[in-house]
Tab-separated table of C-alpha atoms in Angstrom:
chain	number	residue	atom	x	y	z
A	1	MET	CA	297.631	-147.732	-126.688
A	2	THR	CA	294.371	-145.824	-126.959
A	3	ARG	CA	292.059	-145.959	-123.939
A	4	SER	CA	288.435	-144.933	-123.724
A	5	SER	CA	288.941	-143.538	-120.223
A	6	THR	CA	291.773	-142.341	-118.022
A	7	ARG	CA	294.068	-144.950	-116.532
A	8	ARG	CA	293.810	-145.191	-112.766
A	9	PRO	CA	296.360	-146.406	-110.219
A	10	HIS	CA	295.780	-149.878	-108.904
A	11	ARG	CA	296.885	-152.402	-106.360
A	12	ARG	CA	298.355	-155.702	-107.462
A	13	ARG	CA	296.177	-158.496	-106.250
A	14	ALA	CA	295.924	-162.254	-106.387
A	15	PHE	CA	293.657	-164.227	-108.654
A	16	GLY	CA	292.282	-167.697	-108.199
A	17	THR	CA	289.837	-168.410	-111.996
A	18	ALA	CA	282.410	-170.131	-117.116
A	19	ALA	CA	279.653	-170.748	-118.514
A	20	LEU	CA	276.942	-168.379	-117.405
A	21	ILE	CA	274.218	-170.572	-115.840
A	22	ALA	CA	271.567	-168.710	-113.910
A	23	ALA	CA	270.158	-170.754	-111.039
A	24	GLY	CA	266.627	-169.671	-111.787
A	25	LEU	CA	263.381	-171.511	-112.236
A	26	THR	CA	263.408	-174.164	-114.952
A	27	ALA	CA	260.667	-175.254	-117.286
A	28	GLY	CA	258.644	-178.102	-115.917
A	29	ALA	CA	259.989	-177.650	-112.401
A	30	LEU	CA	256.627	-176.982	-110.814
A	31	PRO	CA	253.713	-179.453	-110.883
A	32	THR	CA	250.046	-178.674	-111.424
A	33	VAL	CA	248.594	-177.447	-108.138
A	34	PRO	CA	245.088	-176.570	-106.974
A	35	GLY	CA	244.151	-172.925	-107.533
A	36	PRO	CA	241.550	-170.675	-105.889
A	37	ALA	CA	237.987	-171.992	-105.583
A	38	GLY	CA	238.987	-175.437	-106.697
A	39	ALA	CA	240.465	-174.240	-109.990
A	40	THR	CA	243.509	-175.958	-111.459
A	41	GLU	CA	246.707	-173.984	-112.008
A	42	THR	CA	248.872	-175.057	-114.917
A	43	PRO	CA	252.628	-175.562	-114.498
A	44	LYS	CA	253.221	-172.409	-116.567
A	45	GLN	CA	250.941	-170.375	-114.327
A	46	ALA	CA	252.591	-171.793	-111.240
A	47	ARG	CA	256.040	-170.865	-112.593
A	48	GLU	CA	254.910	-167.340	-113.405
A	49	ALA	CA	253.431	-166.944	-109.930
A	50	ALA	CA	256.655	-168.235	-108.345
A	51	SER	CA	258.732	-165.938	-110.567
A	52	GLU	CA	256.829	-162.953	-109.210
A	53	GLU	CA	258.096	-163.884	-105.762
A	54	LEU	CA	261.746	-163.920	-106.885
A	55	LYS	CA	264.068	-161.166	-108.035
A	56	GLU	CA	266.971	-161.814	-110.404
A	57	VAL	CA	270.212	-160.373	-109.047
A	58	PHE	CA	273.970	-160.576	-109.240
A	59	PHE	CA	275.999	-162.040	-106.391
A	60	VAL	CA	279.458	-160.449	-106.223
A	61	GLY	CA	281.919	-162.453	-104.144
A	62	ASN	CA	284.365	-160.245	-102.222
A	63	ASN	CA	287.102	-162.787	-101.803
A	64	TRP	CA	289.328	-161.149	-99.209
A	65	GLU	CA	286.469	-159.656	-97.214
A	66	GLY	CA	284.343	-162.780	-96.976
A	67	THR	CA	281.128	-161.089	-98.092
A	68	ALA	CA	278.830	-161.167	-101.102
A	69	ASP	CA	277.254	-157.971	-102.368
A	70	VAL	CA	273.854	-158.479	-103.987
A	71	ILE	CA	273.126	-155.988	-106.771
A	72	ASN	CA	270.541	-155.564	-109.509
A	73	SER	CA	271.329	-157.736	-112.514
A	74	ARG	CA	270.453	-155.023	-115.043
A	75	GLY	CA	269.583	-151.338	-115.270
A	76	ASP	CA	271.239	-149.334	-112.509
A	77	TYR	CA	273.017	-152.338	-110.908
A	78	ALA	CA	272.222	-150.790	-107.545
A	79	LYS	CA	273.098	-152.601	-104.320
A	80	ILE	CA	270.268	-154.489	-102.658
A	81	GLY	CA	271.976	-156.121	-99.716
A	82	ARG	CA	275.054	-157.895	-98.409
A	83	ILE	CA	275.609	-161.366	-96.965
A	84	ASP	CA	278.371	-162.441	-94.582
A	85	MET	CA	279.727	-165.573	-96.267
A	86	ILE	CA	281.803	-166.609	-93.237
A	87	PRO	CA	279.368	-166.434	-90.288
A	88	ASP	CA	281.142	-169.478	-88.842
A	89	LYS	CA	284.611	-167.922	-89.109
A	90	LYS	CA	285.558	-168.379	-85.449
A	91	GLU	CA	284.624	-172.066	-85.507
A	92	ARG	CA	286.537	-172.694	-88.748
A	93	LEU	CA	289.646	-170.894	-87.531
A	94	TRP	CA	289.569	-172.821	-84.257
A	95	GLU	CA	289.587	-176.102	-86.215
A	96	ILE	CA	292.441	-174.900	-88.395
A	97	TYR	CA	294.640	-173.648	-85.558
A	98	LEU	CA	294.289	-176.980	-83.748
A	99	ASN	CA	295.395	-178.989	-86.799
A	100	PRO	CA	299.024	-178.420	-87.893
A	101	VAL	CA	298.426	-179.786	-91.395
A	102	LYS	CA	295.333	-177.642	-91.988
A	103	LEU	CA	297.154	-174.641	-90.574
A	104	ALA	CA	300.075	-175.169	-92.960
A	105	PHE	CA	297.785	-175.188	-95.986
A	106	PHE	CA	295.743	-172.257	-94.637
A	107	LEU	CA	298.889	-170.158	-94.318
A	108	GLY	CA	300.098	-171.425	-97.685
A	109	ILE	CA	296.930	-170.140	-99.367
A	110	ARG	CA	297.406	-166.798	-97.647
A	111	SER	CA	301.019	-166.423	-98.799
A	112	GLY	CA	300.402	-167.965	-102.239
A	113	PRO	CA	297.212	-167.330	-104.233
A	114	GLY	CA	295.940	-164.915	-101.570
A	115	GLU	CA	299.058	-162.723	-101.695
A	116	GLY	CA	298.934	-162.042	-97.998
A	117	HIS	CA	295.161	-162.340	-97.680
A	118	ASP	CA	292.818	-165.184	-96.758
A	119	GLN	CA	290.486	-166.303	-99.548
A	120	TYR	CA	287.059	-166.453	-97.971
A	121	VAL	CA	284.642	-166.614	-100.899
A	122	ASP	CA	285.324	-167.746	-104.444
A	123	ASP	CA	282.235	-168.942	-106.333
A	124	MET	CA	278.494	-168.716	-105.628
A	125	TYR	CA	275.119	-169.933	-106.940
A	126	THR	CA	271.625	-169.594	-105.494
A	127	THR	CA	269.135	-172.411	-105.129
A	128	LYS	CA	266.106	-172.483	-107.455
A	129	ASP	CA	263.803	-171.103	-104.771
A	130	GLY	CA	266.130	-168.189	-104.022
A	131	LYS	CA	266.273	-169.094	-100.336
A	132	SER	CA	269.960	-170.022	-100.142
A	133	VAL	CA	273.296	-169.187	-101.713
A	134	VAL	CA	275.893	-171.941	-102.094
A	135	ALA	CA	279.532	-170.814	-102.063
A	136	SER	CA	283.044	-172.220	-102.184
A	137	ARG	CA	285.473	-170.875	-99.582
A	138	PRO	CA	289.121	-171.615	-100.555
A	139	SER	CA	290.823	-170.883	-97.231
A	140	PHE	CA	288.285	-172.993	-95.335
A	141	ALA	CA	288.485	-175.802	-97.925
A	142	ASP	CA	284.723	-176.171	-98.064
A	143	VAL	CA	281.395	-175.426	-99.708
A	144	VAL	CA	278.562	-173.946	-97.648
A	145	SER	CA	274.899	-173.151	-98.118
A	146	ILE	CA	273.815	-169.923	-96.432
A	147	ASP	CA	270.208	-168.919	-95.814
A	148	VAL	CA	269.711	-165.507	-97.444
A	149	GLU	CA	267.085	-164.469	-94.866
A	150	SER	CA	268.837	-165.448	-91.636
A	151	GLY	CA	272.460	-165.422	-92.811
A	152	LYS	CA	273.021	-168.775	-91.093
A	153	VAL	CA	274.762	-171.850	-92.500
A	154	ASN	CA	272.354	-174.532	-93.752
A	155	TRP	CA	274.982	-177.129	-94.531
A	156	ARG	CA	278.723	-177.425	-94.986
A	157	PHE	CA	280.761	-179.820	-97.153
A	158	PRO	CA	284.536	-180.054	-96.555
A	159	VAL	CA	286.251	-180.872	-99.846
A	160	SER	CA	289.015	-183.424	-100.136
A	161	GLY	CA	292.393	-181.760	-99.977
A	162	PHE	CA	292.773	-178.291	-98.533
A	163	ARG	CA	291.331	-175.744	-100.987
A	164	SER	CA	288.010	-175.328	-102.817
A	165	ASP	CA	287.798	-173.294	-106.002
A	166	HIS	CA	285.587	-172.757	-109.068
A	167	MET	CA	282.079	-174.181	-109.222
A	168	ALA	CA	279.299	-174.768	-111.756
A	169	VAL	CA	275.598	-175.387	-111.224
A	170	SER	CA	273.700	-177.973	-113.279
A	171	PRO	CA	271.168	-176.577	-115.775
A	172	ASP	CA	268.268	-177.852	-113.637
A	173	GLY	CA	269.721	-176.150	-110.568
A	174	THR	CA	269.801	-179.304	-108.442
A	175	GLN	CA	273.541	-179.973	-108.266
A	176	VAL	CA	276.718	-177.958	-107.926
A	177	ALA	CA	280.207	-179.063	-108.977
A	178	VAL	CA	283.245	-177.739	-107.118
A	179	SER	CA	286.956	-178.095	-107.847
A	180	SER	CA	289.215	-179.253	-105.038
A	181	SER	CA	292.468	-177.803	-106.283
A	182	ILE	CA	294.779	-179.722	-103.945
A	183	SER	CA	293.340	-183.221	-104.345
A	184	ASN	CA	292.725	-182.996	-108.128
A	185	THR	CA	289.071	-183.847	-107.640
A	186	VAL	CA	285.707	-182.419	-108.654
A	187	HIS	CA	282.933	-183.027	-106.104
A	188	VAL	CA	279.301	-182.849	-107.254
A	189	LEU	CA	276.887	-181.942	-104.458
A	190	ASP	CA	273.142	-181.833	-103.987
A	191	MET	CA	272.263	-178.119	-103.786
A	192	ALA	CA	269.531	-178.667	-101.208
A	193	THR	CA	271.326	-180.976	-98.778
A	194	GLY	CA	275.059	-180.698	-99.480
A	195	LYS	CA	275.301	-184.470	-99.864
A	196	GLU	CA	277.859	-185.693	-102.368
A	197	ALA	CA	276.257	-187.179	-105.480
A	198	GLY	CA	279.581	-188.209	-106.975
A	199	LYS	CA	283.093	-187.128	-107.857
A	200	PHE	CA	285.778	-187.623	-110.483
A	201	ARG	CA	289.514	-187.153	-110.849
A	202	THR	CA	291.063	-184.400	-112.946
A	203	GLY	CA	294.426	-183.072	-114.034
A	204	ASP	CA	296.591	-181.037	-111.675
A	205	LYS	CA	294.855	-178.107	-109.961
A	206	PRO	CA	291.292	-178.374	-111.314
A	207	HIS	CA	289.869	-174.937	-112.001
A	208	GLU	CA	286.976	-174.037	-114.319
A	209	ASN	CA	283.848	-176.260	-114.471
A	210	VAL	CA	281.220	-176.088	-117.234
A	211	TYR	CA	278.104	-178.169	-117.898
A	212	THR	CA	277.368	-178.892	-121.581
A	213	ASP	CA	274.792	-180.741	-123.674
A	214	GLY	CA	271.914	-179.674	-121.454
A	215	GLY	CA	273.683	-181.015	-118.369
A	216	LYS	CA	274.772	-184.346	-119.852
A	217	TYR	CA	278.482	-183.651	-119.524
A	218	LEU	CA	280.695	-181.761	-117.096
A	219	TRP	CA	283.941	-180.252	-118.353
A	220	ASN	CA	286.815	-179.477	-115.996
A	221	MET	CA	289.900	-177.482	-116.951
A	222	ALA	CA	293.057	-178.145	-114.925
A	223	ILE	CA	295.510	-175.215	-114.863
A	224	GLY	CA	298.445	-176.915	-113.142
A	225	GLU	CA	300.825	-175.190	-110.766
A	226	VAL	CA	300.480	-171.385	-110.900
A	227	ASN	CA	302.027	-170.301	-107.597
A	228	THR	CA	305.724	-170.681	-108.330
A	229	ASP	CA	308.226	-168.376	-110.048
A	230	MET	CA	309.235	-171.107	-112.486
A	231	ASP	CA	307.481	-169.272	-115.296
A	232	ALA	CA	310.085	-169.241	-118.070
A	233	PRO	CA	308.978	-171.173	-121.183
A	234	TRP	CA	311.696	-173.792	-120.704
A	235	GLN	CA	310.353	-174.467	-117.190
A	236	ASP	CA	306.874	-175.288	-118.440
A	237	PHE	CA	307.340	-178.981	-117.601
A	238	THR	CA	307.192	-178.055	-113.894
A	239	LYS	CA	303.579	-176.908	-114.196
A	240	GLY	CA	302.080	-180.405	-114.053
A	241	ASP	CA	299.318	-182.264	-115.879
A	242	ARG	CA	297.084	-179.628	-117.472
A	243	ARG	CA	294.179	-181.097	-119.368
A	244	ILE	CA	290.453	-181.000	-119.897
A	245	THR	CA	288.477	-183.815	-118.310
A	246	VAL	CA	284.996	-184.399	-119.736
A	247	ALA	CA	282.869	-186.494	-117.354
A	248	ASP	CA	279.381	-187.942	-117.540
A	249	ALA	CA	277.333	-185.717	-115.255
A	250	LYS	CA	275.254	-188.639	-113.962
A	251	THR	CA	277.739	-191.501	-113.636
A	252	PHE	CA	280.809	-189.245	-113.165
A	253	GLU	CA	282.791	-191.518	-115.460
A	254	THR	CA	285.482	-189.864	-117.565
A	255	LYS	CA	284.322	-189.770	-121.180
A	256	LYS	CA	287.161	-187.835	-122.781
A	257	ILE	CA	290.527	-186.285	-122.032
A	258	ILE	CA	291.564	-183.300	-124.154
A	259	ASP	CA	295.242	-182.361	-124.145
A	260	MET	CA	295.443	-178.827	-125.544
A	261	ARG	CA	299.231	-179.112	-125.750
A	262	GLU	CA	298.807	-181.426	-128.741
A	263	ARG	CA	296.201	-179.165	-130.373
A	264	LEU	CA	298.217	-175.981	-129.856
A	265	ASP	CA	301.351	-177.633	-131.242
A	266	ALA	CA	299.428	-178.845	-134.301
A	267	PHE	CA	298.241	-175.267	-134.888
A	268	GLY	CA	301.809	-174.015	-134.735
A	269	ARG	CA	301.606	-172.315	-131.331
A	270	LYS	CA	304.112	-174.233	-129.261
A	271	ASP	CA	304.853	-170.924	-127.556
A	272	LEU	CA	301.463	-170.798	-125.815
A	273	SER	CA	300.780	-172.379	-122.449
A	274	ASP	CA	298.203	-175.160	-122.349
A	275	ALA	CA	296.910	-174.051	-118.933
A	276	LEU	CA	293.292	-173.105	-119.633
A	277	ARG	CA	291.839	-170.181	-117.715
A	278	PRO	CA	288.193	-169.032	-118.174
A	279	VAL	CA	286.279	-170.388	-121.158
A	280	ALA	CA	283.148	-169.463	-123.118
A	281	PHE	CA	281.081	-171.704	-125.396
A	282	THR	CA	279.008	-170.517	-128.325
A	283	PRO	CA	275.238	-170.943	-127.816
A	284	ASP	CA	275.245	-174.141	-129.908
A	285	GLU	CA	278.415	-175.344	-128.103
A	286	SER	CA	280.167	-175.967	-131.421
A	287	LYS	CA	283.085	-173.728	-130.476
A	288	MET	CA	284.858	-172.959	-127.232
A	289	TYR	CA	287.001	-169.907	-126.576
A	290	PHE	CA	289.588	-169.984	-123.840
A	291	GLN	CA	292.379	-167.970	-122.246
A	292	VAL	CA	295.726	-169.457	-121.280
A	293	SER	CA	298.422	-168.488	-118.818
A	294	PHE	CA	300.814	-165.646	-119.730
A	295	PHE	CA	298.967	-164.717	-122.957
A	296	ASN	CA	297.229	-161.441	-123.812
A	297	GLY	CA	294.557	-162.949	-126.024
A	298	PHE	CA	292.486	-166.088	-126.475
A	299	VAL	CA	292.127	-169.264	-128.515
A	300	GLU	CA	289.224	-170.605	-130.607
A	301	TYR	CA	288.631	-174.374	-130.410
A	302	ASP	CA	286.327	-176.309	-132.746
A	303	VAL	CA	284.623	-178.781	-130.400
A	304	HIS	CA	283.157	-181.038	-133.105
A	305	ASN	CA	286.364	-181.320	-135.145
A	306	ASP	CA	288.593	-181.316	-132.059
A	307	LYS	CA	291.107	-178.734	-133.261
A	308	ILE	CA	292.318	-175.189	-132.728
A	309	THR	CA	291.011	-172.929	-135.490
A	310	ARG	CA	292.108	-169.378	-134.573
A	311	VAL	CA	294.247	-167.513	-132.047
A	312	LYS	CA	293.672	-163.843	-131.265
A	313	THR	CA	296.392	-161.648	-129.775
A	314	LEU	CA	295.006	-158.573	-128.052
A	315	PRO	CA	296.819	-155.270	-127.452
A	316	LYS	CA	299.527	-155.103	-124.839
A	317	ASN	CA	299.464	-152.357	-122.254
A	318	PRO	CA	302.865	-150.646	-122.552
A	319	ASP	CA	302.927	-150.351	-118.754
A	320	THR	CA	302.626	-154.115	-118.307
A	321	SER	CA	305.907	-155.859	-117.629
A	322	ASP	CA	307.104	-158.683	-119.848
A	323	GLU	CA	308.484	-160.380	-116.733
A	324	ARG	CA	306.136	-163.341	-116.374
A	325	THR	CA	306.777	-163.781	-112.653
A	326	THR	CA	304.919	-160.501	-112.122
A	327	TYR	CA	301.678	-161.987	-113.486
A	328	VAL	CA	299.563	-162.912	-110.473
A	329	ASN	CA	298.924	-166.661	-110.455
A	330	ASP	CA	300.282	-166.772	-114.041
A	331	SER	CA	297.265	-164.758	-115.262
A	332	ARG	CA	297.725	-162.300	-118.128
A	333	HIS	CA	294.100	-162.149	-119.288
A	334	HIS	CA	291.547	-163.767	-116.980
A	335	GLY	CA	287.824	-163.486	-117.580
A	336	MET	CA	285.606	-163.821	-120.646
A	337	SER	CA	281.929	-164.007	-121.483
A	338	MET	CA	279.833	-164.236	-124.627
A	339	SER	CA	276.790	-162.227	-125.674
A	340	PRO	CA	273.513	-164.209	-125.743
A	341	ARG	CA	273.475	-164.195	-129.562
A	342	GLY	CA	277.036	-165.485	-129.649
A	343	ASP	CA	278.307	-162.630	-131.828
A	344	LYS	CA	280.474	-160.826	-129.261
A	345	LEU	CA	283.110	-161.839	-126.736
A	346	CYS	CA	283.914	-159.736	-123.698
A	347	ILE	CA	287.527	-160.057	-122.576
A	348	ALA	CA	289.032	-159.042	-119.234
A	349	GLY	CA	292.633	-158.003	-119.847
A	350	THR	CA	293.625	-158.597	-116.260
A	351	MET	CA	297.314	-157.634	-116.147
A	352	ASP	CA	296.856	-155.140	-118.999
A	353	ASP	CA	294.151	-153.234	-117.093
A	354	TYR	CA	291.430	-153.069	-119.702
A	355	VAL	CA	288.200	-154.697	-120.897
A	356	THR	CA	287.304	-155.012	-124.570
A	357	VAL	CA	284.430	-156.420	-126.614
A	358	VAL	CA	285.535	-158.537	-129.588
A	359	ASN	CA	283.520	-159.313	-132.739
A	360	ARG	CA	283.486	-163.106	-132.840
A	361	GLU	CA	283.347	-163.328	-136.637
A	362	THR	CA	286.212	-160.969	-137.402
A	363	LEU	CA	288.018	-161.148	-134.038
A	364	GLN	CA	288.358	-157.374	-134.184
A	365	GLU	CA	288.462	-155.789	-130.746
A	366	GLY	CA	286.535	-152.660	-129.826
A	367	PRO	CA	287.553	-149.806	-127.507
A	368	LEU	CA	289.953	-150.689	-124.726
A	369	VAL	CA	288.042	-149.632	-121.631
A	370	ALA	CA	290.386	-148.910	-118.732
A	371	ALA	CA	289.768	-151.203	-115.768
A	372	SER	CA	291.894	-151.993	-112.721
A	373	LYS	CA	292.743	-155.683	-112.658
A	374	PRO	CA	289.468	-156.931	-114.200
A	375	TYR	CA	289.169	-160.467	-112.891
A	376	TRP	CA	285.899	-161.942	-114.153
A	377	ALA	CA	283.390	-161.300	-116.946
A	378	THR	CA	279.749	-162.342	-117.147
A	379	VAL	CA	276.516	-161.193	-118.839
A	380	SER	CA	273.786	-158.940	-117.438
A	381	GLY	CA	270.310	-160.310	-116.846
A	382	ASP	CA	268.946	-158.622	-119.974
A	383	GLY	CA	271.933	-159.722	-122.069
A	384	LYS	CA	272.854	-156.155	-123.066
A	385	HIS	CA	276.009	-155.741	-121.026
A	386	CYS	CA	279.202	-157.510	-120.103
A	387	VAL	CA	279.727	-157.148	-116.355
A	388	VAL	CA	283.274	-157.408	-114.997
A	389	SER	CA	284.747	-157.368	-111.511
A	390	GLU	CA	287.563	-154.865	-111.030
A	391	SER	CA	289.573	-156.381	-108.218
A	392	GLY	CA	292.054	-153.502	-108.176
A	393	THR	CA	289.481	-150.815	-107.353
A	394	ASP	CA	286.786	-152.913	-105.637
A	395	GLN	CA	283.966	-152.318	-108.095
A	396	VAL	CA	281.960	-154.013	-110.823
A	397	THR	CA	281.661	-152.371	-114.222
A	398	ALA	CA	279.144	-152.838	-117.032
A	399	ILE	CA	280.308	-152.632	-120.670
A	400	ASP	CA	277.795	-152.312	-123.525
A	401	PHE	CA	278.049	-155.271	-125.917
A	402	ALA	CA	276.752	-153.103	-128.795
A	403	THR	CA	279.188	-150.209	-128.462
A	404	GLY	CA	282.008	-151.642	-126.373
A	405	GLU	CA	281.809	-148.585	-124.132
A	406	LYS	CA	281.585	-148.371	-120.347
A	407	VAL	CA	278.072	-147.922	-118.944
A	408	ILE	CA	278.477	-147.718	-115.166
A	409	SER	CA	280.621	-148.818	-112.219
A	410	ILE	CA	279.294	-149.844	-108.787
A	411	PRO	CA	281.493	-149.995	-105.623
A	412	VAL	CA	281.549	-153.374	-103.852
A	413	GLY	CA	283.667	-155.065	-101.170
A	414	ASP	CA	287.339	-155.961	-100.891
A	415	HIS	CA	288.716	-157.829	-103.906
A	416	PRO	CA	285.643	-158.832	-105.925
A	417	GLN	CA	286.158	-161.989	-107.930
A	418	ARG	CA	283.291	-164.122	-109.187
A	419	VAL	CA	280.054	-162.463	-110.329
A	420	ARG	CA	277.078	-164.818	-110.773
A	421	LEU	CA	273.412	-164.437	-111.634
A	422	GLY	CA	271.022	-165.685	-108.975
A	423	HIS	CA	267.680	-165.058	-107.300
A	424	VAL	CA	266.446	-163.747	-103.971
A	425	PRO	CA	262.911	-163.061	-102.675
A	426	THR	CA	261.452	-159.970	-104.342
A	427	ASP	CA	261.342	-157.879	-101.150
A	428	TRP	CA	264.728	-159.083	-99.852
A	429	THR	CA	267.150	-156.451	-98.525
A	430	GLY	CA	269.618	-158.612	-96.600
A	431	PRO	CA	269.767	-161.131	-93.742
A	432	THR	CA	267.716	-160.291	-90.677
A	433	THR	CA	270.483	-161.549	-88.366
A	434	GLY	CA	274.235	-161.729	-88.656
């Protein structure tokens, strides 16, 4: 297999699992306010003035370390600051050690999806004003809001069950949805207060969350059981109820259940798992692309006609074992994003140690850029690059959508997972206190 750079040694790590929704200012969010000398400032002017006070950045969640590195969202991707995402660690651990049930699940996360490590930060979004970052913390089974200036916890929401996971922020930036992977529930919280606005039930082990139709619907993908060695195809029935739940984002009523098992079988791919990993919608949301467990490739799904239309198999790394129990949390490829124009897909070949940009029309892949356990893929602030987290070498790497070639890599903390666009105050360099 041809590589565009030299293969590097890596450490095998654990993986937990996106629509790219920047939690920035939204049109119409600011009212008309009095200006200087009695003048009237229009909403557009007010937004522009507020935007000058905010800086667009990437938050990189270092899962095992419990920190978030804040880096530029374009250009040099230089580090700006770092936030401790577990400032209340001693208090949380004290609660866990005093509760035998919580302790059992805490240790189970460490020995299971954490592969010997605690999972301290999974997903993150900033509030519209850039003053706080909201994060899910799997090992602490909660969601917290942390003040980016002081580093202190604003509010905390314990999820039902014993593990929090993937999140999604509503297009208007007012609510955040979080998967509770043990209780098969998605909680939707107010970003400002942490109060629960509603919740809905899902399939087994809810994972990815995506808002669609301008925030009208909320999609949840359940991946089922991924922490056992019962990975042979004939043991697939042990993986549980894996399905897509589409809920009304206001009433939280289930509007549709999509069983990809039926769609994959109809397409003639009974060999593929129906456990959906990361997904990416086209700009018009007419098609959805998704990865599934154990597969080095992805699937194209026609949303309007409700059917699978194409399946793309990507190159196999000859050094990757065919033994499926060696795939961490059943992941083969985990992480995908789409260019703003919808013409390119960026694919993280997690167990195959590469990243590649795929032409969406032809499904032809570009150069295979060597990367150590790339876990997540998103889009740079200017839309020019795919940005992936390399959990095996603790760095984030930018890949050019136009050429498919590597642009730059930036060192971050221990085991980077989710990478999300957000905002902080323009002159921000990190919390003033621990």
